[in-house]
Coordinates of C-alpha atoms in Angstrom, one line a residue:
X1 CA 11.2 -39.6 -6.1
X2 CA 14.4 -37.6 -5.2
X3 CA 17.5 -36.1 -7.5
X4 CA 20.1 -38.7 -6.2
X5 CA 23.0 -36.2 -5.7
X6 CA 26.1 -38.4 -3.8
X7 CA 25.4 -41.8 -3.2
X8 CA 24.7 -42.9 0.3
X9 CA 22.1 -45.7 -1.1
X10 CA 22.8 -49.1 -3.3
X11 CA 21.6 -49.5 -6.9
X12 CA 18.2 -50.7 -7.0
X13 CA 16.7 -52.6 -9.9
X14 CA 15.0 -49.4 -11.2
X15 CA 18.4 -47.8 -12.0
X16 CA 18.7 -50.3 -14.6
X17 CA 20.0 -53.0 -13.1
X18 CA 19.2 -56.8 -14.6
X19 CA 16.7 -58.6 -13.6
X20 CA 17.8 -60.1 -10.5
X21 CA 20.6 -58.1 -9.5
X22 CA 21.8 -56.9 -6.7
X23 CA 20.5 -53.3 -5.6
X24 CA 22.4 -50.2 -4.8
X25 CA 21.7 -49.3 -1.1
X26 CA 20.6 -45.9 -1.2
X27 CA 19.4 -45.2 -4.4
X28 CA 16.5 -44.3 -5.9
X29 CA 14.9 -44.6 -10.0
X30 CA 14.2 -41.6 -11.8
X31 CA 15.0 -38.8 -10.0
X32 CA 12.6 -35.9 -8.7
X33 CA 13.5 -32.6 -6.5
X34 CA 15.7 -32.8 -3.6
X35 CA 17.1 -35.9 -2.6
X36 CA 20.9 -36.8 -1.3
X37 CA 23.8 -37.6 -4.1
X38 CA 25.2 -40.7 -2.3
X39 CA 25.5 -44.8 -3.3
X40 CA 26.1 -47.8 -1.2
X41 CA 27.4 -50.7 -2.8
X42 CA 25.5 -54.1 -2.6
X43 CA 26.1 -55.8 0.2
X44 CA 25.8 -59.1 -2.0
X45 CA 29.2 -58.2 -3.1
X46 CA 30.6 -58.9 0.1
X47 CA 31.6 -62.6 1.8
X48 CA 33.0 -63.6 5.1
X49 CA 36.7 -63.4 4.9
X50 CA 38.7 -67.1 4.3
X51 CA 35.7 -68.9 2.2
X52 CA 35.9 -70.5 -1.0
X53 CA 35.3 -67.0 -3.2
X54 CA 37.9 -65.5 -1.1
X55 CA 39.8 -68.3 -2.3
X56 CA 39.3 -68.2 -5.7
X57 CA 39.7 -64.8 -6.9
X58 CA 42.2 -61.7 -4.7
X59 CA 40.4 -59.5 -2.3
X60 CA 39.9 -55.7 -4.2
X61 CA 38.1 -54.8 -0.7
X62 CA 38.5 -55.8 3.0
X63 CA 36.6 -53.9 5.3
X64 CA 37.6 -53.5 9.1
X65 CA 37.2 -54.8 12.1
X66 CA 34.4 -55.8 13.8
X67 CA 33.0 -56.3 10.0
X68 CA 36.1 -58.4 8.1
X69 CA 34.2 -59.1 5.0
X70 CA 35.7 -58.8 1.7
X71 CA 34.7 -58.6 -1.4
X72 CA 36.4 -59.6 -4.8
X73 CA 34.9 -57.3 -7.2
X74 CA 34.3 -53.8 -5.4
X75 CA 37.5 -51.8 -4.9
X76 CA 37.7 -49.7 -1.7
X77 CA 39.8 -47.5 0.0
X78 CA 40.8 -46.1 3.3
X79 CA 41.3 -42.3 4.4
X80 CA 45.1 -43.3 3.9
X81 CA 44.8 -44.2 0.2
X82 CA 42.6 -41.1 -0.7
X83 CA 44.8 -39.0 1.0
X84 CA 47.9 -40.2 -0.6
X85 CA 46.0 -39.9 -3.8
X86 CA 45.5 -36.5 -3.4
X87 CA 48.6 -35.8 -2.4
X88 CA 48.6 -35.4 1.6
X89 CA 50.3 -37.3 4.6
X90 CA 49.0 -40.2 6.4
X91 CA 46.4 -39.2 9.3
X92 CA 48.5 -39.6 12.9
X93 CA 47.2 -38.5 15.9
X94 CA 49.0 -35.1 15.9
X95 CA 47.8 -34.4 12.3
X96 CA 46.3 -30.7 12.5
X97 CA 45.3 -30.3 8.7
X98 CA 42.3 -28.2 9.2
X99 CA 42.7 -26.6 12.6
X100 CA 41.1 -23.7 13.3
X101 CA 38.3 -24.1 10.6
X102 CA 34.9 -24.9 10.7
X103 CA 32.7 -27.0 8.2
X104 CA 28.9 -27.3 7.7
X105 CA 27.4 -30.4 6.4
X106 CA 24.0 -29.7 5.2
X107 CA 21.7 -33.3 5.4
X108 CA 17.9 -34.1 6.0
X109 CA 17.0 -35.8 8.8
X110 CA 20.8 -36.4 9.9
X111 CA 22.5 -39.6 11.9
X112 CA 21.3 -40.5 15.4
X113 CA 24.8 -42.4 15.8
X114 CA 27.4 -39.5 14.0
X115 CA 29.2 -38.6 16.7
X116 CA 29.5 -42.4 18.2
X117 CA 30.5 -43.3 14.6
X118 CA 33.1 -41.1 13.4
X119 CA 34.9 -41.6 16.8
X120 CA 34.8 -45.4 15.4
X121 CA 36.3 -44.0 12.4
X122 CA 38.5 -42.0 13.7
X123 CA 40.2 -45.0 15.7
X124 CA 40.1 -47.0 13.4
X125 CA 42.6 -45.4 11.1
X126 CA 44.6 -43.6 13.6
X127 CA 43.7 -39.9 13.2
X128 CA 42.8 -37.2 15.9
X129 CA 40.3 -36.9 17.9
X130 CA 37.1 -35.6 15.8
X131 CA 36.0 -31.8 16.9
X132 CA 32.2 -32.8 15.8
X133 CA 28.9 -31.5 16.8
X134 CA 25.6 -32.5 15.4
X135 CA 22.8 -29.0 15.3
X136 CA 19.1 -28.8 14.9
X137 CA 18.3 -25.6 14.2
X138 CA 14.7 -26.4 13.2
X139 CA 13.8 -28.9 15.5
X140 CA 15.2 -31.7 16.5
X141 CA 14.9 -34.9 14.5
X142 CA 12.5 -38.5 15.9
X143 CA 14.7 -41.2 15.1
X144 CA 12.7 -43.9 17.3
X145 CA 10.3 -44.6 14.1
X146 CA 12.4 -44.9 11.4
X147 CA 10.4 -47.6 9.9
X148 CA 7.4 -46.5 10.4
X149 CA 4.7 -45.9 7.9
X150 CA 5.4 -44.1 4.4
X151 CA 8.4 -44.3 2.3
X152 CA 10.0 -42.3 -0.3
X153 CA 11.9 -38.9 -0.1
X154 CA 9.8 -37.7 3.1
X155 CA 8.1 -40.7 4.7
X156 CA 10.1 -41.7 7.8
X157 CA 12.1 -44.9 6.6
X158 CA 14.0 -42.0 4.1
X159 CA 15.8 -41.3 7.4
X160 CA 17.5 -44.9 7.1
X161 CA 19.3 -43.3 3.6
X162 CA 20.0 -39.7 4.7
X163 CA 21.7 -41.4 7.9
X164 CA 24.2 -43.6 5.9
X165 CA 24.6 -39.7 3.5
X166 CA 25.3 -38.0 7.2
X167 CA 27.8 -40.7 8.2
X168 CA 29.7 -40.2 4.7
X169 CA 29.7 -36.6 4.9
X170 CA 30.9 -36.3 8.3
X171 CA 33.5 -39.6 8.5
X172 CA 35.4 -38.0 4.8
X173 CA 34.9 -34.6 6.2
X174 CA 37.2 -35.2 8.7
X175 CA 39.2 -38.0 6.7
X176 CA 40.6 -35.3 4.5
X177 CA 40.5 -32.1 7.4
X178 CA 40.3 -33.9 10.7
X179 CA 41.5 -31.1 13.0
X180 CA 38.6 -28.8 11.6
X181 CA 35.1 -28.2 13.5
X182 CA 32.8 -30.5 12.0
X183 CA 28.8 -29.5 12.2
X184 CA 26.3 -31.4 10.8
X185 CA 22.9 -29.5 10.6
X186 CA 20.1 -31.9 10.1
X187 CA 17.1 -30.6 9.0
X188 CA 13.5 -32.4 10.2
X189 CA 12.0 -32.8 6.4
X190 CA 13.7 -34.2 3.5
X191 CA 13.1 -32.8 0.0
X192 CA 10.0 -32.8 -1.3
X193 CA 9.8 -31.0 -5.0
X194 CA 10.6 -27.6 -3.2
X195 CA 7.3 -27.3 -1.0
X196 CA 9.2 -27.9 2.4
X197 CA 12.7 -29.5 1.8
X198 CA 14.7 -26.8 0.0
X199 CA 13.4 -23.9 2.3
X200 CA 13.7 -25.9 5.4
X201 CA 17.5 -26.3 3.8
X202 CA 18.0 -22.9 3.2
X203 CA 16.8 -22.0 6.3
X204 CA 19.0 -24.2 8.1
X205 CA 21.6 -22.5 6.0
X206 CA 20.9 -18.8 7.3
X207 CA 21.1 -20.1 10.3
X208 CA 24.5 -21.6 10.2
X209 CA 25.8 -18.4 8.5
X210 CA 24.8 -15.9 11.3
X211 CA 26.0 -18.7 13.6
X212 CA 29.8 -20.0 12.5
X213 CA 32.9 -18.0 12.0
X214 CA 33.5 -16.1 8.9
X215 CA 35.5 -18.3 6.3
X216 CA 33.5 -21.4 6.8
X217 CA 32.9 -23.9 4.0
X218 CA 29.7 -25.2 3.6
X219 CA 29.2 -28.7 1.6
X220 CA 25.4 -29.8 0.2
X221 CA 24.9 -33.4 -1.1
X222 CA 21.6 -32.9 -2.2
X223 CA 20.1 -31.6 -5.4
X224 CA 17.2 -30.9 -7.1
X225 CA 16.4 -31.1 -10.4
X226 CA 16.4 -27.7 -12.5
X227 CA 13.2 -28.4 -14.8
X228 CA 11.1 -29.9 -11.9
X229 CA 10.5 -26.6 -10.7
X230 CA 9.8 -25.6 -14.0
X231 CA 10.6 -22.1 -16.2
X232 CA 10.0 -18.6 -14.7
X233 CA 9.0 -20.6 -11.6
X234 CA 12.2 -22.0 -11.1
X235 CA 13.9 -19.2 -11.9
X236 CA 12.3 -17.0 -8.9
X237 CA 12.6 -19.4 -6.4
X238 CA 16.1 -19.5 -7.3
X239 CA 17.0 -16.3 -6.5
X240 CA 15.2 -16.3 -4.0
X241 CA 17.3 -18.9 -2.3
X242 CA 20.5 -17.4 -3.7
X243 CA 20.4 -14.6 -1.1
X244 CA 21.5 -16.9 1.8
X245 CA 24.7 -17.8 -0.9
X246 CA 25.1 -14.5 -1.6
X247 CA 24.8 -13.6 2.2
X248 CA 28.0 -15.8 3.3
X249 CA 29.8 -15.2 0.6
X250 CA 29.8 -11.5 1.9
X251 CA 31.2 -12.9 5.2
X252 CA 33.7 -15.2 3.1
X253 CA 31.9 -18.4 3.6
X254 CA 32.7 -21.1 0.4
X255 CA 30.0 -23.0 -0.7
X256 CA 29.6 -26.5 -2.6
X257 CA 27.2 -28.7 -3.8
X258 CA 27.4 -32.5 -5.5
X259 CA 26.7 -32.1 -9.1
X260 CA 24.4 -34.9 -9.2
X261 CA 24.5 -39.2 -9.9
X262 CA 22.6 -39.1 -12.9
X263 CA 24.9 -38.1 -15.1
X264 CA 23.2 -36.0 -18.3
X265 CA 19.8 -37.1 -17.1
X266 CA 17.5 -35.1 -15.2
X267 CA 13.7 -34.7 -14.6
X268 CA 10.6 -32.7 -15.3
X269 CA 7.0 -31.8 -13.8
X270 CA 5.1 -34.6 -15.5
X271 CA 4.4 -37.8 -14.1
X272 CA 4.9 -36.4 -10.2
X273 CA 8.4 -36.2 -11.7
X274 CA 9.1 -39.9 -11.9
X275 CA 10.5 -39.6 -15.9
X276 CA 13.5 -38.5 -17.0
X277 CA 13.1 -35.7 -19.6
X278 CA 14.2 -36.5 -23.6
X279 CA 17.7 -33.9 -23.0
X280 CA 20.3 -33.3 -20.9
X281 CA 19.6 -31.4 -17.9
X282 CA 21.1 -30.2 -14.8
X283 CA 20.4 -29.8 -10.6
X284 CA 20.2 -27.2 -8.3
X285 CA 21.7 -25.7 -5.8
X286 CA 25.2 -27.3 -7.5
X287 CA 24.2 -24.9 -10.9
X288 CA 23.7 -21.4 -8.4
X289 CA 26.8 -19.3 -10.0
X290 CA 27.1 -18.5 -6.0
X291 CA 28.2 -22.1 -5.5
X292 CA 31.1 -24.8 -6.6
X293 CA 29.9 -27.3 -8.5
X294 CA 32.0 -31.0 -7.4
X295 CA 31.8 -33.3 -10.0
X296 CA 32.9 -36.7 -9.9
X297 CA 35.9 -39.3 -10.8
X298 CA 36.5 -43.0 -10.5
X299 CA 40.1 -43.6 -9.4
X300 CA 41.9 -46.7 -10.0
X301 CA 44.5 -46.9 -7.3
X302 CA 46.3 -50.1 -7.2
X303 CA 44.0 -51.9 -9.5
X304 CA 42.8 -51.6 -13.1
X305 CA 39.4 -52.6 -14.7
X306 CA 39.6 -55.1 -17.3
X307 CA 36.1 -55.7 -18.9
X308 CA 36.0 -58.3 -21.9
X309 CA 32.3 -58.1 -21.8
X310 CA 29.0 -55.7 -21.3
X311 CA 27.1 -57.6 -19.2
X312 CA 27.5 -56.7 -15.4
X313 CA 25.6 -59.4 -14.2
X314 CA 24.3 -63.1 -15.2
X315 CA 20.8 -64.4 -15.5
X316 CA 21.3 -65.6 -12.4
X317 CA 21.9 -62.6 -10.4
X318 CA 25.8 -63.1 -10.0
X319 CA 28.3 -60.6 -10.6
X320 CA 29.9 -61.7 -14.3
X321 CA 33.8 -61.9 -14.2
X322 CA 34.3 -60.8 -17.7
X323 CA 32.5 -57.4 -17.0
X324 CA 34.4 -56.9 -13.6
X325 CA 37.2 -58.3 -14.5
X326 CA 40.6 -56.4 -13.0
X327 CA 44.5 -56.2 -13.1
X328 CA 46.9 -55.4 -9.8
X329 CA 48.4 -52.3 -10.4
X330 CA 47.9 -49.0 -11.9
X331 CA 47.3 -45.1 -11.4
X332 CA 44.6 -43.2 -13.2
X333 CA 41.1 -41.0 -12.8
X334 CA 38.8 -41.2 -15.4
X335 CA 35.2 -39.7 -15.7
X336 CA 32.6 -41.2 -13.4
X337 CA 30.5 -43.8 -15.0
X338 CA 29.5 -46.3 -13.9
X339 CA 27.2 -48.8 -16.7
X340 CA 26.6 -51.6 -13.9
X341 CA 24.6 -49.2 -12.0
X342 CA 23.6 -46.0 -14.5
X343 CA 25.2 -44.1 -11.9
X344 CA 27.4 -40.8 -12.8
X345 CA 28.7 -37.4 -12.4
X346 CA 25.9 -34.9 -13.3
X347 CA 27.1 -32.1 -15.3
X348 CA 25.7 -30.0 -18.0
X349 CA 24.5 -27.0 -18.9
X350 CA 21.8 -24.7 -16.9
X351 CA 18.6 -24.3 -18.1
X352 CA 18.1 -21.1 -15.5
X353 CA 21.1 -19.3 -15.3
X354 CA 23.3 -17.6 -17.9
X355 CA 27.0 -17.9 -17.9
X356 CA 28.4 -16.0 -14.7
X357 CA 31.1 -13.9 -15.7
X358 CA 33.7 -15.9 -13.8
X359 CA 33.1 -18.7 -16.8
X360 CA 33.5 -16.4 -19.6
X361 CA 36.8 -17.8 -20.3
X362 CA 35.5 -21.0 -21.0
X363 CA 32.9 -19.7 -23.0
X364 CA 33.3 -21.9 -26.0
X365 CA 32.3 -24.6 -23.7
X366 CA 29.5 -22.8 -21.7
X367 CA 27.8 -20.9 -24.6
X368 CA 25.6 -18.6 -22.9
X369 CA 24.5 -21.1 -20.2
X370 CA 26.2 -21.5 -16.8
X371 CA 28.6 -24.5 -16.8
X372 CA 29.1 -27.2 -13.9
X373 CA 30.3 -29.2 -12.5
X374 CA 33.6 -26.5 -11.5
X375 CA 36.0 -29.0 -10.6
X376 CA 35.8 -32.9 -9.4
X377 CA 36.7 -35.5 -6.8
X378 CA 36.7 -39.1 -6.7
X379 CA 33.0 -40.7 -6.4
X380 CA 33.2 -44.1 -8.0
X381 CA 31.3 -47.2 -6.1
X382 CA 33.7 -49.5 -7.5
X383 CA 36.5 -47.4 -5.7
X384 CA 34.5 -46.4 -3.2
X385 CA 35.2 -45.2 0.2
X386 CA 34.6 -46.8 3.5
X387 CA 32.1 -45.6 6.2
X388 CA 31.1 -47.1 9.4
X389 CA 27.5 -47.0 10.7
X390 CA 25.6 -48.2 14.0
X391 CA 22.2 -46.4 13.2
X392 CA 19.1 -48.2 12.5
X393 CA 19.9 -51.6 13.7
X394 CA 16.3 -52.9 12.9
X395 CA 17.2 -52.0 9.3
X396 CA 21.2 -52.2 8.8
X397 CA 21.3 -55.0 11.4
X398 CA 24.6 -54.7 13.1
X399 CA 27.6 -52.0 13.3
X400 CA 29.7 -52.5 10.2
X401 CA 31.6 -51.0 7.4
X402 CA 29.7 -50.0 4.0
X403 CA 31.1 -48.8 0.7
X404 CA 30.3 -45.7 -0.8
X405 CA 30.2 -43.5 -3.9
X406 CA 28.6 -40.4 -5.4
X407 CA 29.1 -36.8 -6.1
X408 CA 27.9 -36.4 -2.2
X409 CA 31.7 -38.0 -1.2
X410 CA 33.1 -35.7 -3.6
X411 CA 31.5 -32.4 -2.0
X412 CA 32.6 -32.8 1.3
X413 CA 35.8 -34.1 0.4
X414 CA 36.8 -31.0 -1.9
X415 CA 35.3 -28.6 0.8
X416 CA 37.7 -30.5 3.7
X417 CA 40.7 -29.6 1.0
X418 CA 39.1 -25.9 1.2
X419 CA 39.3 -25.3 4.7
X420 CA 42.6 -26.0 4.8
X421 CA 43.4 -23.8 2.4
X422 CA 41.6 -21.5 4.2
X423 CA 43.6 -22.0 7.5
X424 CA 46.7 -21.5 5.2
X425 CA 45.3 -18.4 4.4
X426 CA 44.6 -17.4 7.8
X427 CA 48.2 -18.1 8.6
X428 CA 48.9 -15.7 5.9
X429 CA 46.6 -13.4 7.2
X430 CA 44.1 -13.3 4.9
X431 CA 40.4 -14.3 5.0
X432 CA 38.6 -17.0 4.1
X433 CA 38.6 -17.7 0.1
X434 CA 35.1 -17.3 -0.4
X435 CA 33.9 -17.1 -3.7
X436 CA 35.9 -20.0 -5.0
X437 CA 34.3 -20.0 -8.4
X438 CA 36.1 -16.3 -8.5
X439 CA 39.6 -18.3 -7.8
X440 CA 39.9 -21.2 -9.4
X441 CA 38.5 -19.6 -13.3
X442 CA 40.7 -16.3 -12.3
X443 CA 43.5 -16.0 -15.3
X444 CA 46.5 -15.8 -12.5
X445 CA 45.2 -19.0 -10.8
X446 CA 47.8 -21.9 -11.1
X447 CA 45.5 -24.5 -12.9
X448 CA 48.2 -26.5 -14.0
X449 CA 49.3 -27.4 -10.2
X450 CA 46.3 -27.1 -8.4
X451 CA 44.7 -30.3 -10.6
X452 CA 44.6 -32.9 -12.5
X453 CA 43.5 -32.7 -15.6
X454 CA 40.9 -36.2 -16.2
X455 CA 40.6 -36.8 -19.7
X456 CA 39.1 -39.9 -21.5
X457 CA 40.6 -43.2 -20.5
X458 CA 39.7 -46.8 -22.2
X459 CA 40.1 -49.7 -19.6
X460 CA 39.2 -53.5 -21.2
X461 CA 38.2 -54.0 -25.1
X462 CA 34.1 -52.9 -24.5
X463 CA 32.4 -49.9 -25.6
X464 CA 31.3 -49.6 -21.6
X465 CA 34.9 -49.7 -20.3
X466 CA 35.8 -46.4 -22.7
X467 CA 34.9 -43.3 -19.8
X468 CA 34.7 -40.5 -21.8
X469 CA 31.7 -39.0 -20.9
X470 CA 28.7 -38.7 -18.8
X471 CA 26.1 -39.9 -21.0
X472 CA 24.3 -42.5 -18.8
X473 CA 23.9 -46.6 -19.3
X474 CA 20.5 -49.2 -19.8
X475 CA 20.5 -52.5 -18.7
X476 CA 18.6 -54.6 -21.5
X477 CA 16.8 -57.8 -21.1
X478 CA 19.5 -59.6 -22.0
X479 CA 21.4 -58.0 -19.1
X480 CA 23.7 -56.3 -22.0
X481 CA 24.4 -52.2 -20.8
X482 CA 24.2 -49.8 -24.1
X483 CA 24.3 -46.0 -23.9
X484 CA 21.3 -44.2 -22.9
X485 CA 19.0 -42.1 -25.5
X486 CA 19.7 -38.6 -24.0
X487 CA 23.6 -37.9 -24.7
X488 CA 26.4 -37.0 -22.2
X489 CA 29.1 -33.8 -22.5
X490 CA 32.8 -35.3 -22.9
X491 CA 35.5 -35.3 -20.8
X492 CA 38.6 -32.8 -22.4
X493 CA 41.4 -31.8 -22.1
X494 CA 40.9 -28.3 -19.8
X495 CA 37.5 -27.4 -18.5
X496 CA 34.9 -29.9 -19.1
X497 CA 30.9 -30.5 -18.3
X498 CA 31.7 -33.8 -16.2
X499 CA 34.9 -32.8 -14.1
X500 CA 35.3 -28.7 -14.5
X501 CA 39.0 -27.8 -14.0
X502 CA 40.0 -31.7 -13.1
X503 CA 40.6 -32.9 -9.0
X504 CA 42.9 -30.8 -6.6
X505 CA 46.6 -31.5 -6.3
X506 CA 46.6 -31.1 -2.7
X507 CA 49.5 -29.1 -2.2
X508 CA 49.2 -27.1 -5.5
X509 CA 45.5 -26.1 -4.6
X510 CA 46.1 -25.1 -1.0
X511 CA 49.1 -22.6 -2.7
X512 CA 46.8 -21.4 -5.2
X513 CA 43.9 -20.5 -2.9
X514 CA 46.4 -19.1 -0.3
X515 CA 47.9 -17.0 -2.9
X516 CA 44.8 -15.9 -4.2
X517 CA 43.5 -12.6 -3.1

């Protein structure tokens, strides 16, 4: 079992799910070292467009052509939407937000059909020709077996996940910075507690370092958790892997990671790390003081939840209209937290590293442990964002559109936003940001444009519609969610352990960082 960090899989049963619900693609139960931080929503949630359901209840997602099916519970949203969200202009052909840039998407195993697919993409909702290039630097990647024997984080159907993980990174990459280089450097092993995942990752890493320009942002949706590696142990290999960070940030390379789907929970040695330890706990690389930590939010755009019950699902397996009940209309970005799958942003407090002495202004929310996630980015299922795929037809059947969530659409999202900073900053020139931990907690930096501050919002009249934290949700046998045993941090007012700083204002981020020294 794998840390889910950004959600390129679907909610499965083991999540918490009742009996006879619909699954999460993408997902995995209790989380282990090194897996990717992305979620698919069900695909049971989806009809053919003009039926009776469609009928009977507005659309809150259509998905494009040659797919057309719509669903009436999950919300979605197009590259437009986020972007306006965020504050930047529709894409057009001649949109050059990223130009002259380069960013490295860090996944196992890759996408046979990323470049074919974000062309797709990129069609699809009018935007530039992608400047994509897919890299191996440790051997190139066998996608002809992908369901062949094994399973899990390193047999070879894993590939199937990391693929729809690859596709999001690259596709919202370029949604938010589609002029910039796009690299995606698959690596031929996925995470496997340590042994060969996160060296072959780091590896990869060095390589892409020596290789791209200076100033390029680097985005990791993948996590492992902290106590799996366990004590001194962990702690060594740690800083041992922190010399590649440390080695681009010298060369003014930025570097983020997803701060994990698992909200508070996290994972220990025992049981082949298949139980989620008794406190709150953490991931790594996304709790290295020599990365940014991306949190996640669920933004309601156009729609607002409206739950009169806590029970996502009946008996029956259906999808219960008084727990996904929803209005028309409405602005707001709460904490991610998602009760209907026990999905959420990961955020806490290291067990391995002490507070960096960029974070020693938030100290009375630190203590003496380092802090993430640094800032935050939408990552909500329900509000999810869309991504085409054509891989794996044996196993995804054939091309269409999927829905997804997690801290791993965050990452990439908020490191597109950085290189364009960063090519504001060239423009003034100046180098790359960087360190961008160093920026954004630096006393002169402009906090109060360059985000949003999420604090607690209370959609509906049930105790699971109040997101106000990142303590996780069960699933009973009476299909009822309640709070987990292990408690969440709260979402403030200022910095926080689920969102950091809050999500970028476009324009007031991109001035901060280019003021910045």
């Amino acid at each position: 079992m794998t840390l889910r960090i950004g959600l390129a899989t679907v909610v499965a049963g083991c999540l918490g799910l009742a009996a006879g619900a619909p699954a999460l693609a993408g997902s995995s139960a209790p989380v282990s070292t090194g897996t990717s931080l992305s979620a698919r929503a069900p695909e049971s949630a989806f009809h053919a467009a003009g039926g009776a359901a469609s009928a009977a209840d507005p659309a809150s997602c259509t998905r494009p052509a040659p797919d057309n099916r719509v669903s009436t519970t999950i919300h979605c949203y197009t590259p437009d939407q986020i972007r306006a969200f965020y504050g930047l202009a529709p894409l057009t052909p001649s949109t050059t937000d990223g130009a002259g840039q380069t960013i490295v998407l860090v996944d196992s195993y890759g996408s046979p059909t990323a470049a074919n697919d974000v062309a797709f993409f990129a069609q699809t909702f009018h935007g530039p020709t992608p400047d994509f290039e897919a890299v191996f630097p440790l051997g190139k990647v066998d996608y002809t077996h992908a369901t062949g024997n094994g399973s899990g984080t390193a047999g070879p159907t894993s590939a199937d996940g990391w693929a729809g993980e690859a596709n999001l990174d690259v596709q919202w990459a370029y949604a938010i910075a589609p002029k910039a280089h796009i690299v995606l450097v698959a690596t031929p092993v996925a995470e496997t507690q340590g042994v060969q995942g996160m060296p072959n990752f780091m590896n990869a890493i060095d390589w892409a370092i020596a290789k791209y320009p200076a100033g390029t942002v680097f985005s990791m949706s993948f996590g492992t958790s902290e106590e799996a590696f366990g004590g001194a142990s962990a702690k060594s290999q740690f800083a041992r892997f922190d010399q590649t960070f440390q080695r681009g940030l010298a060369k003014h390379d930025t570097f983020l990671a997803s701060s994990g789907d698992d909200g508070s929970l996290g994972v220990g040695r025992a049981h082949h790390q298949g139980q989620f330890v008794d406190h709150p706990s953490v991931s790594y690389p996304n709790s290295s003081p020599y990365v940014t930590s991306v949190g996640g939010t669920q933004v309601q755009s156009g729609w607002t939840w409206a739950p009169t019950q806590d029970k996502p699902f009946n008996d029956d397996g259906s999808r219960n209209p008084l727990y996904w009940a929803w209005t028309p209309g409405g602005s707001s970005q709460a904490v991610w937290n998602e009760s209907w799958a026990s999905i959420g942003t990961g955020g806490g407090l290291s067990s391995a590293y002490s507070r960096p002495a960029f974070q020693s202004g938030v100290a009375s929310v630190v203590g003496n442990h380092r802090g993430v996630p640094d800032l935050a980015w939408n990552a909500a299922v329900n509000g999810g964002v869309l991504v085409f795929h054509t891989y794996f037809p044996e196993i995804e059947g054939p091309p269409a559109w999927g829905v997804f969530g997690g801290t791993s659409a965050s990452s990439p999202q908020v490191a597109a936003l950085t290189a364009i900073a960063n090519a504001s900053r060239k423009a003034a020139g100046k180098a790359g940001i960087g360190n961008l931990n160093a920026a954004i907690y630096a006393n002169g930096f402009p906090r109060a444009s360059a985000f949003s501050d999420v604090t607690a919002h209370t959609y509906g009249t049930v105790p699971s519609g109040v997101l106000q934290d990142n303590r996780m949700w069960e699933t009973g046998a009476d299909g009822f969610v309640t709070p987990s045993a292990v408690t969440g941090f709260p979402t403030t007012t200022g910095y926080d352990l689920t969102t950091g700083w809050g999500s970028p204002k476009a324009a007031g981020y991109v001035a901060g960082l280019t003021a910045a020294p």
